């Protein structure tokens, strides 16, 4: 099937590549010349495990191509996916200018029946708006379908190739048939394609992300309580998570959720609720808890250094908003860095994949290390902000030798408290009241 994907970012590139992998002929369109030229020349533009191999194979076999020309890109397409940004506007609502702009452009150039698919995360009612924007200039037949994407960066290829479910919102039997055919190779093992109306599909995506964000904020509040009550959040997590009704996943406390989705999607749902006179009070709290949690390590550090942070040299391990991606949008590490710089510290950072993106953003405000051990040389403290696997079992001897002052502030609970304190480190993490007591005793 001939498919066009408009927007070739984290979602668009994975979507396009995976559809090409199942034998479709895919053209990806993007307005970014530089991105299109790199991709056309076989240079992948994001770090996503497993993607490069599929990208190169499909590019070489001619099933995947890239262009900046929308009109050429949609030639003979049966389906046009919109994988465009939906960033938060000033009031928190999703900004639809990219989606509606492309929809208006499509209206001027469509010439036969096509299924236009909203893959971006968009508020309820967007399919109708996209339909209207196209219909303004195009009187031929077409359908607009909502097909929200649930992939997670870091495991996006697996998520796309073997989705837990595919949600498709459409009231058109014709579009349903086309979408069924397209997704058939991805659901062979029985994972469901769930058909529903457009509005329910649009809301499903926001509901899913907001629920997951709620789980994280809930555990972060439990962690806060653990610190005050002398309990250990990791024990509580294990005890809770073994209940099948609760489940083990998404119960990890930390320094807040980040990324390009949760913060903006929770905000957008709050805003959508407000527009229909509903106060989504749980989600307001979820946002508030997350804002507090992002700052949670700083007071611990200030306490440790007796409020004299000025001139301290701090190493940061992990900059991406989560492991296995180079994406730093709304990354908790960035908030920690901002606070440290404001407190007068110097900062040296390391991340296995996100260094390029951070350099573009922070320029010379921080120092950039070649390796995790390079980062800690002469440091007064180490902050762990992202749980990359390579940080889990580091060479502690090297760390002891390299650091000026053996203090670790771990936002991801990577180490065993007893083992690390035995090595002589001052160690603080999230939600370990027992440890706090021990530190006071020391
Ligand atoms: N990143 C994720 O993990 C994820 C997961 C599920 C859903 N989503 C949703 O998918 C959508 C896209 O997210 P993303 O992370 O891929 O964004 P992104 O910023 O990585 O990619 C968007 C791409 O669209 C391009 N673009 C902008 N305007 C354009 C235009 N007029 N014509 C063609 N291309 C244009 C940009 O140059 C960019 O390459 C968002 O709505 C997001 O909420 C993202």
mmCIF file of C-alpha atoms in Angstrom, residues 1 19 22 24 79 160-163 166 168 176-193 195:
data_model
loop_
_atom_site.group_PDB
_atom_site.id
_atom_site.type_symbol
_atom_site.label_atom_id
_atom_site.label_comp_id
_atom_site.label_asym_id
_atom_site.label_seq_id
_atom_site.Cartn_x
_atom_site.Cartn_y
_atom_site.Cartn_z
ATOM 1 C CA UNK A 1 0.000 0.000 0.000
ATOM 2 C CA UNK A 19 5.057 0.418 7.811
ATOM 3 C CA UNK A 22 5.781 -4.728 6.440
ATOM 4 C CA UNK A 24 4.332 -0.819 2.215
ATOM 5 C CA UNK A 79 -3.418 6.766 3.612
ATOM 6 C CA UNK A 160 5.060 -0.301 17.043
ATOM 7 C CA UNK A 161 5.707 -3.759 15.587
ATOM 8 C CA UNK A 162 3.981 -5.558 18.478
ATOM 9 C CA UNK A 163 1.448 -3.110 19.915
ATOM 10 C CA UNK A 166 -4.296 -0.491 18.082
ATOM 11 C CA UNK A 168 -8.834 3.349 15.604
ATOM 12 C CA UNK A 176 -12.144 0.871 8.656
ATOM 13 C CA UNK A 177 -11.402 -1.623 5.873
ATOM 14 C CA UNK A 178 -8.276 0.267 4.770
ATOM 15 C CA UNK A 179 -6.979 0.565 8.358
ATOM 16 C CA UNK A 180 -7.689 -3.105 9.080
ATOM 17 C CA UNK A 181 -5.666 -4.138 6.056
ATOM 18 C CA UNK A 182 -2.774 -1.872 7.043
ATOM 19 C CA UNK A 183 -2.541 -3.090 10.638
ATOM 20 C CA UNK A 184 -3.179 -6.804 9.978
ATOM 21 C CA UNK A 185 0.559 -7.731 10.021
ATOM 22 C CA UNK A 186 1.007 -6.053 13.421
ATOM 23 C CA UNK A 187 -1.768 -7.896 15.269
ATOM 24 C CA UNK A 188 -1.259 -11.463 14.104
ATOM 25 C CA UNK A 189 -0.775 -12.748 17.634
ATOM 26 C CA UNK A 190 -4.226 -11.609 18.663
ATOM 27 C CA UNK A 191 -3.555 -8.203 20.171
ATOM 28 C CA UNK A 192 -6.718 -6.272 19.465
ATOM 29 C CA UNK A 193 -7.523 -3.565 16.964
ATOM 30 C CA UNK A 195 -12.534 0.324 16.669
#
